[in-house]
Short mmCIF file of C-alpha atoms and ligand atoms in Angstrom, two decimals:
data_model
loop_
_atom_site.label_atom_id
_atom_site.label_comp_id
_atom_site.label_asym_id
_atom_site.label_seq_id
_atom_site.Cartn_x
_atom_site.Cartn_y
_atom_site.Cartn_z
CA UNK A 1 24.87 -23.89 3.88
CA UNK A 2 23.09 -28.23 4.33
CA UNK A 3 21.14 -28.22 1.45
CA UNK A 4 17.89 -27.64 3.62
CA UNK A 5 13.53 -28.62 2.59
CA UNK A 6 12.78 -28.27 -1.21
CA UNK A 7 9.45 -27.54 -2.25
CA UNK A 8 7.73 -26.46 -5.61
CA UNK A 9 6.42 -23.15 -5.50
CA UNK A 10 7.70 -20.96 -3.05
CA UNK A 11 6.14 -17.46 -1.89
CA UNK A 12 9.31 -15.06 -0.97
CA UNK A 13 7.44 -13.08 1.77
CA UNK A 14 4.34 -13.14 3.97
CA UNK A 15 2.16 -9.78 3.63
CA UNK A 16 -0.72 -9.50 1.62
CA UNK A 17 0.21 -10.87 -1.64
CA UNK A 18 1.84 -14.46 0.14
CA UNK A 19 -1.56 -14.03 1.85
CA UNK A 20 -4.02 -13.72 -1.97
CA UNK A 21 -1.42 -16.14 -3.61
CA UNK A 22 -1.41 -18.38 -0.93
CA UNK A 23 -6.11 -19.05 -1.58
CA UNK A 24 -5.19 -19.23 -5.04
CA UNK A 25 -3.23 -21.68 -4.84
CA UNK A 26 -6.12 -23.35 -2.43
CA UNK A 27 -7.92 -22.89 -5.13
CA UNK A 28 -5.96 -24.17 -8.70
CA UNK A 29 -5.08 -27.61 -6.81
CA UNK A 30 -2.30 -27.72 -4.74
CA UNK A 31 -1.34 -31.04 -3.50
CA UNK A 32 0.03 -30.85 0.59
CA UNK A 33 3.70 -29.92 0.84
CA UNK A 34 4.21 -27.76 -2.41
CA UNK A 35 3.80 -25.24 -1.41
CA UNK A 36 5.77 -22.69 0.86
CA UNK A 37 6.21 -19.01 2.37
CA UNK A 38 8.99 -17.80 4.03
CA UNK A 39 7.99 -13.97 5.74
CA UNK A 40 10.74 -12.40 8.21
CA UNK A 41 7.25 -10.66 9.86
CA UNK A 42 6.03 -13.48 12.85
CA UNK A 43 2.55 -14.43 11.99
CA UNK A 44 0.89 -15.76 8.44
CA UNK A 45 -0.36 -12.72 5.91
CA UNK A 46 -2.39 -9.92 6.86
CA UNK A 47 -4.39 -7.56 5.46
CA UNK A 48 -1.72 -4.33 6.07
CA UNK A 49 -4.18 -1.06 5.49
CA UNK A 50 -5.85 -1.84 8.97
CA UNK A 51 -2.71 -1.06 10.56
CA UNK A 52 -3.06 2.59 10.08
CA UNK A 53 -6.90 1.99 9.95
CA UNK A 54 -9.13 0.31 12.55
CA UNK A 55 -5.83 -0.90 14.24
CA UNK A 56 -4.83 2.12 16.01
CA UNK A 57 -8.50 3.15 17.76
CA UNK A 58 -9.26 3.84 20.64
CA UNK A 59 -12.14 1.77 21.02
CA UNK A 60 -12.80 -1.88 19.48
CA UNK A 61 -9.27 -1.43 17.87
CA UNK A 62 -8.45 -4.45 15.13
CA UNK A 63 -6.36 -7.24 16.24
CA UNK A 64 -5.10 -10.52 14.61
CA UNK A 65 -6.82 -12.75 13.92
CA UNK A 66 -9.67 -10.49 12.51
CA UNK A 67 -8.25 -8.68 9.82
CA UNK A 68 -5.52 -11.59 8.05
CA UNK A 69 -5.98 -12.26 3.76
CA UNK A 70 -7.57 -12.53 2.78
CA UNK A 71 -10.88 -10.78 4.27
CA UNK A 72 -10.05 -7.04 2.79
CA UNK A 73 -11.83 -8.27 -0.42
CA UNK A 74 -14.65 -10.68 1.22
CA UNK A 75 -12.83 -13.59 1.44
CA UNK A 76 -11.40 -16.57 3.19
CA UNK A 77 -9.81 -15.43 6.54
CA UNK A 78 -6.67 -17.29 6.34
CA UNK A 79 -5.57 -18.14 10.19
CA UNK A 80 -2.32 -20.49 10.51
CA UNK A 81 -4.79 -23.47 10.59
CA UNK A 82 -5.26 -22.45 7.40
CA UNK A 83 -2.66 -22.60 5.73
CA UNK A 84 -1.72 -25.64 8.14
CA UNK A 85 -4.97 -27.76 6.98
CA UNK A 86 -3.61 -26.76 3.43
CA UNK A 87 0.16 -28.20 3.89
CA UNK A 88 1.32 -25.09 3.63
CA UNK A 89 4.43 -24.38 5.08
CA UNK A 90 5.34 -21.72 6.91
CA UNK A 91 8.66 -20.09 7.21
CA UNK A 92 8.17 -17.06 9.63
CA UNK A 93 10.32 -14.69 11.92
CA UNK A 94 12.76 -15.86 9.38
CA UNK A 95 14.79 -12.79 6.79
CA UNK A 96 15.96 -15.01 3.61
CA UNK A 97 19.57 -13.76 3.45
CA UNK A 98 20.18 -14.83 -0.73
CA UNK A 99 18.96 -15.65 -3.64
CA UNK A 100 20.08 -18.17 -6.50
CA UNK A 101 18.02 -17.82 -9.06
CA UNK A 102 20.30 -19.67 -11.07
CA UNK A 103 20.33 -22.62 -8.58
CA UNK A 104 16.70 -22.08 -7.62
CA UNK A 105 18.15 -21.46 -3.78
CA UNK A 106 17.50 -19.54 -0.01
CA UNK A 107 18.98 -18.93 2.32
CA UNK A 108 17.34 -17.94 5.10
CA UNK A 109 19.33 -16.19 8.05
CA UNK A 110 18.96 -19.29 10.14
CA UNK A 111 21.15 -21.03 7.54
CA UNK A 112 18.67 -23.21 6.25
CA UNK A 113 19.07 -23.65 2.37
CA UNK A 114 15.57 -23.40 0.41
CA UNK A 115 14.82 -24.69 -2.96
CA UNK A 116 12.14 -24.89 -5.02
CA UNK A 117 10.99 -25.11 -9.04
CA UNK A 118 9.29 -21.49 -8.96
CA UNK A 119 9.93 -18.74 -6.63
CA UNK A 120 7.28 -16.18 -6.27
CA UNK A 121 8.45 -12.72 -5.18
CA UNK A 122 6.50 -10.71 -2.56
CA UNK A 123 9.02 -9.11 -0.66
CA UNK A 124 6.30 -5.75 -1.06
CA UNK A 125 8.64 -2.72 -0.05
CA UNK A 126 10.55 -0.81 3.81
CA UNK A 127 9.57 2.95 5.27
CA UNK A 128 12.32 5.31 4.31
CA UNK A 129 14.04 6.85 7.09
CA UNK A 130 15.06 10.36 7.91
CA UNK A 131 18.00 9.35 8.10
CA UNK A 132 18.35 8.27 4.46
CA UNK A 133 16.92 12.40 3.90
CA UNK A 134 19.91 13.20 6.30
CA UNK A 135 18.00 14.24 9.39
CA UNK A 136 19.28 11.38 12.91
CA UNK A 137 17.16 10.14 15.47
CA UNK A 138 15.22 7.20 14.03
CA UNK A 139 16.57 5.31 17.05
CA UNK A 140 14.29 7.25 19.31
CA UNK A 141 11.80 5.76 21.25
CA UNK A 142 8.83 7.95 21.25
CA UNK A 143 9.36 7.74 17.22
CA UNK A 144 7.23 6.39 14.65
CA UNK A 145 6.80 4.25 12.05
CA UNK A 146 3.98 2.24 10.27
CA UNK A 147 5.38 -0.86 7.94
CA UNK A 148 4.09 -4.15 10.00
CA UNK A 149 1.97 -4.66 13.09
CA UNK A 150 5.60 -4.67 15.25
CA UNK A 151 5.64 -1.49 14.24
CA UNK A 152 1.90 -0.49 14.52
CA UNK A 153 1.51 -1.72 18.37
CA UNK A 154 4.44 -0.47 18.91
CA UNK A 155 3.06 2.37 17.26
CA UNK A 156 0.30 2.07 20.07
CA UNK A 157 2.06 2.05 23.08
CA UNK A 158 3.28 5.37 21.93
CA UNK A 159 0.45 6.96 21.85
CA UNK A 160 -1.28 5.67 24.51
CA UNK A 161 1.58 6.96 26.60
CA UNK A 162 0.93 10.66 25.05
CA UNK A 163 -3.04 11.07 25.62
CA UNK A 164 -3.15 15.32 25.87
CA UNK A 165 0.36 15.66 24.12
CA UNK A 166 1.81 16.91 20.76
CA UNK A 167 2.13 14.72 18.04
CA UNK A 168 4.88 14.92 14.84
CA UNK A 169 3.78 13.56 11.65
CA UNK A 170 6.42 13.78 9.18
CA UNK A 171 4.80 13.43 6.00
CA UNK A 172 1.35 14.43 4.09
CA UNK A 173 0.74 10.87 2.02
CA UNK A 174 -1.19 7.99 2.61
CA UNK A 175 0.58 7.36 6.42
CA UNK A 176 0.78 10.46 6.92
CA UNK A 177 -2.07 11.55 6.45
CA UNK A 178 -3.83 7.84 8.28
CA UNK A 179 -1.92 8.59 11.62
CA UNK A 180 -2.57 12.19 12.23
CA UNK A 181 -6.83 11.28 12.24
CA UNK A 182 -5.67 8.48 14.67
CA UNK A 183 -3.77 10.21 16.66
CA UNK A 184 -6.31 12.51 16.85
CA UNK A 185 -9.51 10.09 17.99
CA UNK A 186 -6.65 9.49 20.12
CA UNK A 187 -6.79 12.88 21.25
CA UNK A 188 -3.64 14.11 21.42
CA UNK A 189 -2.73 17.26 19.42
CA UNK A 190 -1.37 16.71 15.51
CA UNK A 191 1.02 18.53 13.33
CA UNK A 192 1.71 17.78 10.36
CA UNK A 193 4.56 18.33 8.40
CA UNK A 194 5.13 17.95 5.13
CA UNK A 195 7.28 19.80 2.31
CA UNK A 196 4.72 19.83 -0.90
CA UNK A 197 2.07 22.79 -1.75
CA UNK A 198 -0.16 20.09 0.10
CA UNK A 199 -1.05 16.66 1.14
CA UNK A 200 -1.23 13.55 -0.85
CA UNK A 201 0.99 15.38 -3.54
CA UNK A 202 0.68 13.00 -6.17
CA UNK A 203 -2.51 11.80 -6.31
CA UNK A 204 -4.72 14.93 -5.54
CA UNK A 205 -5.67 18.53 -7.09
CA UNK A 206 -4.87 21.53 -4.65
CA UNK A 207 -8.87 21.96 -4.70
CA UNK A 208 -9.18 18.40 -3.29
CA UNK A 209 -6.64 18.73 -0.74
CA UNK A 210 -7.92 21.66 0.51
CA UNK A 211 -11.26 19.43 1.01
CA UNK A 212 -9.38 17.04 3.37
CA UNK A 213 -7.33 19.60 5.11
CA UNK A 214 -10.29 21.65 5.70
CA UNK A 215 -11.77 18.96 7.78
CA UNK A 216 -8.37 17.88 9.79
CA UNK A 217 -8.75 21.68 10.44
CA UNK A 218 -11.92 21.21 11.53
CA UNK A 219 -11.61 18.43 14.30
CA UNK A 220 -8.07 20.15 15.63
CA UNK A 221 -5.55 19.12 12.99
CA UNK A 222 -2.03 21.99 12.06
CA UNK A 223 -0.27 21.96 8.89
CA UNK A 224 2.47 23.31 8.58
CA UNK A 225 3.49 22.67 4.95
CA UNK A 226 6.22 24.03 2.32
CA UNK A 227 9.07 22.81 5.27
CA UNK A 228 11.34 19.74 6.60
CA UNK A 229 13.03 17.94 9.51
CA UNK A 230 15.49 19.42 10.23
CA UNK A 231 16.42 17.89 14.02
CA UNK A 232 14.97 16.22 16.68
CA UNK A 233 15.48 17.79 20.24
CA UNK A 234 15.92 14.48 23.03
CA UNK A 235 16.11 14.67 26.63
CA UNK A 236 18.34 12.74 28.60
CA UNK A 237 17.04 9.56 28.26
CA UNK A 238 16.18 9.82 24.56
CA UNK A 239 13.54 11.09 24.83
CA UNK A 240 12.15 13.44 21.34
CA UNK A 241 11.30 16.65 22.95
CA UNK A 242 10.84 18.75 19.86
CA UNK A 243 11.48 18.78 16.17
CA UNK A 244 13.04 21.30 14.67
CA UNK A 245 12.43 23.07 10.78
CA UNK A 246 14.20 23.99 8.46
CA UNK A 247 11.60 26.95 8.11
CA UNK A 248 13.01 27.27 11.81
CA UNK A 249 10.03 26.40 13.25
CA UNK A 250 10.26 24.12 16.99
CA UNK A 251 7.14 22.38 17.84
CA UNK A 252 7.10 20.82 20.58
CA UNK A 253 6.58 17.08 20.80
CA UNK A 254 6.08 13.82 22.41
CA UNK A 255 5.75 12.21 19.67
CA UNK A 256 6.79 12.01 16.24
CA UNK A 257 5.79 9.29 13.35
CA UNK A 258 7.51 9.43 9.81
CA UNK A 259 5.70 8.69 6.32
CA UNK A 260 8.24 9.81 4.11
CA UNK A 261 8.04 6.92 1.61
CA UNK A 262 8.52 3.93 0.13
CA UNK A 263 11.22 2.18 -1.73
CA UNK A 264 10.54 -1.49 -2.86
CA UNK A 265 12.94 -4.68 -1.33
CA UNK A 266 14.77 -5.22 -4.46
CA UNK A 267 18.16 -5.81 -3.36
CA UNK A 268 18.16 -9.50 -2.88
CA UNK A 269 17.32 -9.38 -5.91
CA UNK A 270 19.83 -6.77 -7.85
CA UNK A 271 21.95 -8.31 -9.48
CA UNK A 272 20.17 -11.31 -10.64
CA UNK A 273 17.38 -9.27 -12.70
CA UNK A 274 15.39 -7.12 -14.86
CA UNK A 275 14.76 -4.34 -12.39
CA UNK A 276 12.56 -0.93 -12.97
CA UNK A 277 10.97 1.86 -11.29
CA UNK A 278 12.39 0.72 -8.94
CA UNK A 279 11.06 -3.07 -8.59
CA UNK A 280 11.64 -5.47 -10.40
CA UNK A 281 10.11 -6.40 -14.32
CA UNK A 282 7.86 -8.19 -15.22
CA UNK A 283 5.59 -9.20 -18.00
CA UNK A 284 2.09 -9.35 -18.58
CA UNK A 285 2.11 -12.66 -16.73
CA UNK A 286 4.17 -11.62 -13.34
CA UNK A 287 7.17 -13.71 -14.64
CA UNK A 288 10.47 -11.45 -14.61
CA UNK A 289 13.72 -11.77 -16.80
CA UNK A 290 14.42 -15.08 -14.82
CA UNK A 291 11.33 -17.54 -16.46
CA UNK A 292 11.52 -19.58 -12.69
CA UNK A 293 10.86 -16.43 -11.05
CA UNK A 294 7.18 -14.39 -10.35
CA UNK A 295 7.52 -10.52 -8.91
CA UNK A 296 3.79 -9.69 -7.11
CA UNK A 297 2.64 -7.02 -5.27
CA UNK A 298 5.31 -3.67 -4.42
CA UNK A 299 7.96 -5.24 -5.12
CA UNK A 300 6.92 -5.20 -9.19
CA UNK A 301 6.72 -3.44 -12.10
CA UNK A 302 4.18 -4.38 -14.57
CA UNK A 303 2.79 -2.93 -18.15
CA UNK A 304 -0.79 -1.91 -16.70
CA UNK A 305 -2.16 -2.94 -20.65
CA UNK A 306 -4.00 0.22 -20.58
CA UNK A 307 -1.93 2.83 -19.44
CA UNK A 308 1.06 0.92 -22.48
CA UNK A 309 3.38 2.18 -19.51
CA UNK A 310 6.20 -0.72 -17.24
CA UNK A 311 4.61 0.70 -13.73
CA UNK A 312 5.18 -0.30 -9.63
CA UNK A 313 2.31 0.30 -7.62
CA UNK A 314 1.83 0.27 -3.66
CA UNK A 315 -0.97 -0.41 -3.05
CA UNK A 316 -2.99 -3.08 -1.85
CA UNK A 317 -5.34 -3.80 -5.05
CA UNK A 318 -2.55 -4.57 -7.35
CA UNK A 319 -1.13 -6.57 -4.77
CA UNK A 320 -4.09 -8.69 -4.19
CA UNK A 321 -4.52 -8.68 -8.02
CA UNK A 322 -1.34 -9.74 -8.77
CA UNK A 323 -0.74 -11.82 -7.16
CA UNK A 324 -3.98 -14.59 -7.81
CA UNK A 325 -2.93 -13.42 -11.39
CA UNK A 326 0.71 -14.63 -10.36
CA UNK A 327 -0.50 -17.72 -9.69
CA UNK A 328 -3.12 -18.21 -12.55
CA UNK A 329 -0.03 -18.60 -14.77
CA UNK A 330 1.70 -20.74 -13.20
CA UNK A 331 -0.70 -22.96 -12.39
CA UNK A 332 -2.39 -21.94 -15.98
CA UNK A 333 -0.42 -21.26 -17.62
CA UNK A 334 -2.68 -21.84 -21.07
CA UNK A 335 -6.66 -20.44 -19.88
CA UNK A 336 -4.18 -17.80 -19.24
CA UNK A 337 -3.79 -13.79 -20.25
CA UNK A 338 -2.02 -11.38 -19.59
CA UNK A 339 -2.61 -9.34 -16.78
CA UNK A 340 -5.23 -6.00 -17.36
CA UNK A 341 -5.35 -3.74 -14.99
CA UNK A 342 -6.65 -0.86 -13.97
CA UNK A 343 -4.72 1.24 -11.00
CA UNK A 344 -7.52 1.51 -7.96
CA UNK A 345 -6.43 3.61 -4.94
CA UNK A 346 -8.76 3.92 -0.98
CA UNK A 347 -8.74 5.90 1.90
CA UNK A 348 -10.67 6.40 4.58
CA UNK A 349 -10.46 8.76 7.79
CA UNK A 350 -12.51 10.15 10.15
CA UNK A 351 -15.82 9.12 8.20
CA UNK A 352 -14.49 9.86 4.81
CA UNK A 353 -14.53 7.84 2.44
CA UNK A 354 -12.46 8.79 -1.00
CA UNK A 355 -11.64 5.91 -4.13
CA UNK A 356 -9.60 6.79 -7.05
CA UNK A 357 -9.56 4.83 -11.18
CA UNK A 358 -6.37 5.11 -13.67
CA UNK A 359 -4.29 8.44 -13.76
CA UNK A 360 -3.66 10.51 -12.78
CA UNK A 361 -2.40 13.02 -16.13
CA UNK A 362 -3.83 16.32 -17.66
CA UNK A 363 -6.62 18.31 -16.98
CA UNK A 364 -8.55 17.63 -13.72
CA UNK A 365 -11.99 18.66 -13.96
CA UNK A 366 -13.74 18.21 -10.50
CA UNK A 367 -18.00 18.29 -9.93
CA UNK A 368 -20.15 17.83 -7.06
CA UNK A 369 -20.35 20.43 -3.93
CA UNK A 370 -17.27 20.96 -2.59
CA UNK A 371 -19.07 22.25 0.18
CA UNK A 372 -20.77 18.47 0.87
CA UNK A 373 -19.80 15.65 1.42
CA UNK A 374 -20.24 13.80 -1.44
CA UNK A 375 -17.30 15.01 -5.11
CA UNK A 376 -15.13 14.04 -7.65
CA UNK A 377 -13.57 14.32 -10.28
CA UNK A 378 -11.94 13.50 -14.39
CA UNK A 379 -8.88 13.56 -15.25
CA UNK A 380 -9.22 14.10 -19.14
CA UNK A 381 -5.42 13.10 -20.78
CA UNK A 382 -6.05 14.28 -24.49
CA UNK A 383 -9.65 14.84 -24.66
CA UNK A 384 -9.72 10.78 -22.95
CA UNK A 385 -10.71 9.81 -19.21
CA UNK A 386 -7.86 9.17 -17.96
CA UNK A 387 -8.62 8.62 -14.37
CA UNK A 388 -11.09 8.71 -11.41
CA UNK A 389 -12.32 10.26 -8.50
CA UNK A 390 -14.85 10.73 -5.66
CA UNK A 391 -15.54 11.22 -2.76
CA UNK A 392 -18.73 9.75 -0.29
CA UNK A 393 -21.08 7.79 -1.65
CA UNK A 394 -22.18 4.48 -2.95
CA UNK A 395 -20.86 0.68 -3.79
CA UNK A 396 -22.83 1.30 -8.06
CA UNK A 397 -21.11 5.47 -7.68
CA UNK A 398 -17.77 3.95 -6.95
CA UNK A 399 -18.62 1.05 -10.06
CA UNK A 400 -19.41 3.19 -11.96
CA UNK A 401 -16.56 5.56 -12.27
CA UNK A 402 -13.99 2.47 -11.78
CA UNK A 403 -16.24 0.99 -15.53
CA UNK A 404 -16.12 4.99 -17.50
CA UNK A 405 -12.18 4.73 -16.71
CA UNK A 406 -11.40 0.97 -17.91
CA UNK A 407 -13.42 2.13 -21.34
CA UNK A 408 -11.67 6.25 -20.92
CA UNK A 409 -14.07 8.16 -22.84
CA UNK A 410 -12.99 10.54 -25.57
CA UNK A 411 -14.75 13.85 -24.36
CA UNK A 412 -15.23 16.94 -25.75
CA UNK A 413 -16.64 19.95 -23.39
CA UNK A 414 -14.66 20.00 -20.42
CA UNK A 415 -17.49 22.82 -19.05
CA UNK A 416 -20.56 19.65 -19.82
CA UNK A 417 -18.54 17.30 -17.67
CA UNK A 418 -18.15 19.14 -15.07
CA UNK A 419 -21.56 20.57 -14.60
CA UNK A 420 -22.53 15.92 -16.06
CA UNK A 421 -19.94 15.36 -13.06
CA UNK A 422 -21.52 12.03 -11.65
CA UNK A 423 -23.91 11.53 -13.81
CA UNK A 424 -21.82 11.11 -16.44
CA UNK A 425 -19.78 8.13 -15.37
CA UNK A 426 -23.79 6.20 -13.73
CA UNK A 427 -24.96 6.98 -17.82
CA UNK A 428 -22.25 6.04 -19.24
P1 LIG B 501 3.39 -5.76 2.37
O1 LIG B 501 2.95 -7.08 2.85
O2 LIG B 501 4.43 -4.85 2.51
O3 LIG B 501 4.89 -7.61 2.71
C1 LIG B 501 6.25 -8.03 2.20
C2 LIG B 501 6.43 -9.47 2.77
O4 LIG B 501 7.63 -9.11 2.41
C3 LIG B 501 6.52 -9.29 5.35
O5 LIG B 501 6.25 -10.45 5.15
C4 LIG B 501 7.59 -8.54 4.66
O6 LIG B 501 8.48 -9.00 6.28
C5 LIG B 501 8.58 -9.98 3.44
N1 LIG B 501 9.81 -9.53 3.51
C6 LIG B 501 10.77 -8.00 2.97
N2 LIG B 501 11.98 -9.39 2.65
C7 LIG B 501 12.05 -10.24 3.66
C8 LIG B 501 13.44 -11.23 3.41
N3 LIG B 501 14.16 -10.64 2.66
N4 LIG B 501 12.98 -12.26 3.73
C9 LIG B 501 11.59 -12.37 4.43
N5 LIG B 501 11.04 -11.98 4.49
C10 LIG B 501 11.11 -10.46 3.75
N6 LIG B 501 -2.90 0.78 0.12
C11 LIG B 501 -4.14 1.39 -0.39
O7 LIG B 501 -4.52 1.07 -1.58
N7 LIG B 501 -4.82 1.56 0.62
C12 LIG B 501 -4.62 1.37 1.89
O8 LIG B 501 -5.74 2.36 2.84
C13 LIG B 501 -3.14 1.09 2.25
N8 LIG B 501 -3.47 1.40 3.98
C14 LIG B 501 -2.19 1.16 3.79
C15 LIG B 501 -1.10 1.32 5.73
C16 LIG B 501 -0.15 0.96 5.98
C17 LIG B 501 0.03 0.60 7.03
C18 LIG B 501 0.65 -0.02 4.87
C19 LIG B 501 2.75 0.08 5.38
C20 LIG B 501 0.71 0.00 3.45
C21 LIG B 501 -1.50 1.01 3.07
N9 LIG B 501 -1.30 0.43 2.14
C22 LIG B 501 -2.68 0.72 1.59
C23 LIG B 501 -0.40 -0.81 0.23
C24 LIG B 501 -0.90 -1.36 1.05
O9 LIG B 501 -0.35 -2.69 2.49
C25 LIG B 501 0.47 -2.43 -0.24
O10 LIG B 501 0.48 -2.29 -0.88
C26 LIG B 501 0.69 -3.92 0.66
O11 LIG B 501 0.87 -4.43 1.38
C27 LIG B 501 1.42 -4.81 -1.03
O12 LIG B 501 1.45 -5.96 -0.43
P2 LIG B 501 2.50 -6.60 -1.09
O13 LIG B 501 2.85 -8.17 -0.65
O14 LIG B 501 3.67 -6.61 -2.31
O15 LIG B 501 3.83 -6.16 0.19
#
């Protein structure tokens, strides 16, 4: 291929991390023409979490340009115009086919070679397909996945054609649970199917999960737990009409939403960079095993200082903050230390809203009133608070548990901790 354009900085991927990195680059002072963002998506970076929430609402749904980055962190909204005004080159709707980290070049699907001095890999993750679990049927027109705005647009169309009908949601994680809530709000009958004993199995305790499952049930959602999808029944048009589960249950379906996990998009670098925990391994400066290449967001496995361990997180807050930190490390190397990140996850469904900080290891100590709207839990590991969860509280109260988790205080008496509950965080 012919030699194409050359940039000082290239961001590969145009998702959440790319948007936050772009804002940070502009604040640190780049010149027009220095930075290029290459994305397979045809729109500029946006707040991906909106796709399973506001985007799916039946009334006044969120639509671009309203949720471009960086509105999710109460920051500037970066529209296409903003990128133009800042001289940031956008190569949208373009897949990068290969990267040569030794020669510092990328080859796009359109045949252009783009070179960089510094590359930030922000390729995020892709939804796992049913086929990867030995089930056929992903291509049916009423089977939906949800990762990008194209998926979400398709999901909305399918959903609108199913009002009053039945949806089967495969998976009890974030995507499954948030979509189930949205489908119900759209007046669709929902059954959620997952193999674990309760929803959000990687994070929730059985007691926390019970609260949310009861709430969903009160909205009409059904759960089929401890089993998985085995096959689809389809009609002559190739549409799914029912799903069969491994336990023999048959569920009629006008649509199916699949949320069975993600894989980080590392494949361009599998033979070129050091990988760990399914992601690209980086140091505290978000720098990979090649010093000209950084990785941020869902694709990065980075040292989480307070746990003294390399982790790959799949959450928007870590995408935003790792992106900013990488840019600071690139632009102000002497002023920038190691990324010191406290893991933070959240979700909002119906009128519920929870936040989690830290790590859910050790013993869970529940507090508050689980029959009411506000409750929580601390996780105590080796005598220290390492994680905390809170539902239905104020900004100050969430900040209090975040601060507490960062401090990791020793606790002796778990009964006393349960009794004090949120007070323990507020007085610390
Ligand atoms: P992404 O935002 O996925 O961006 C990756 C970009 O890279 C995409 O634009 C992709 O097209 C592009 N790309 C990949 N490969 C190539 C290639 N070869 N060539 C060109 N471009 C490429 N997190 C929370 O904490 N709370 C939530 O409530 C929440 N809700 C979510 C809801 C949904 C529906 C989804 C899908 C995710 C949600 N998340 C949530 C997770 C959060 O959105 C991600 O952690 C975040 O988007 C990661 O940012 P990223 O920039 O690393 O990757």
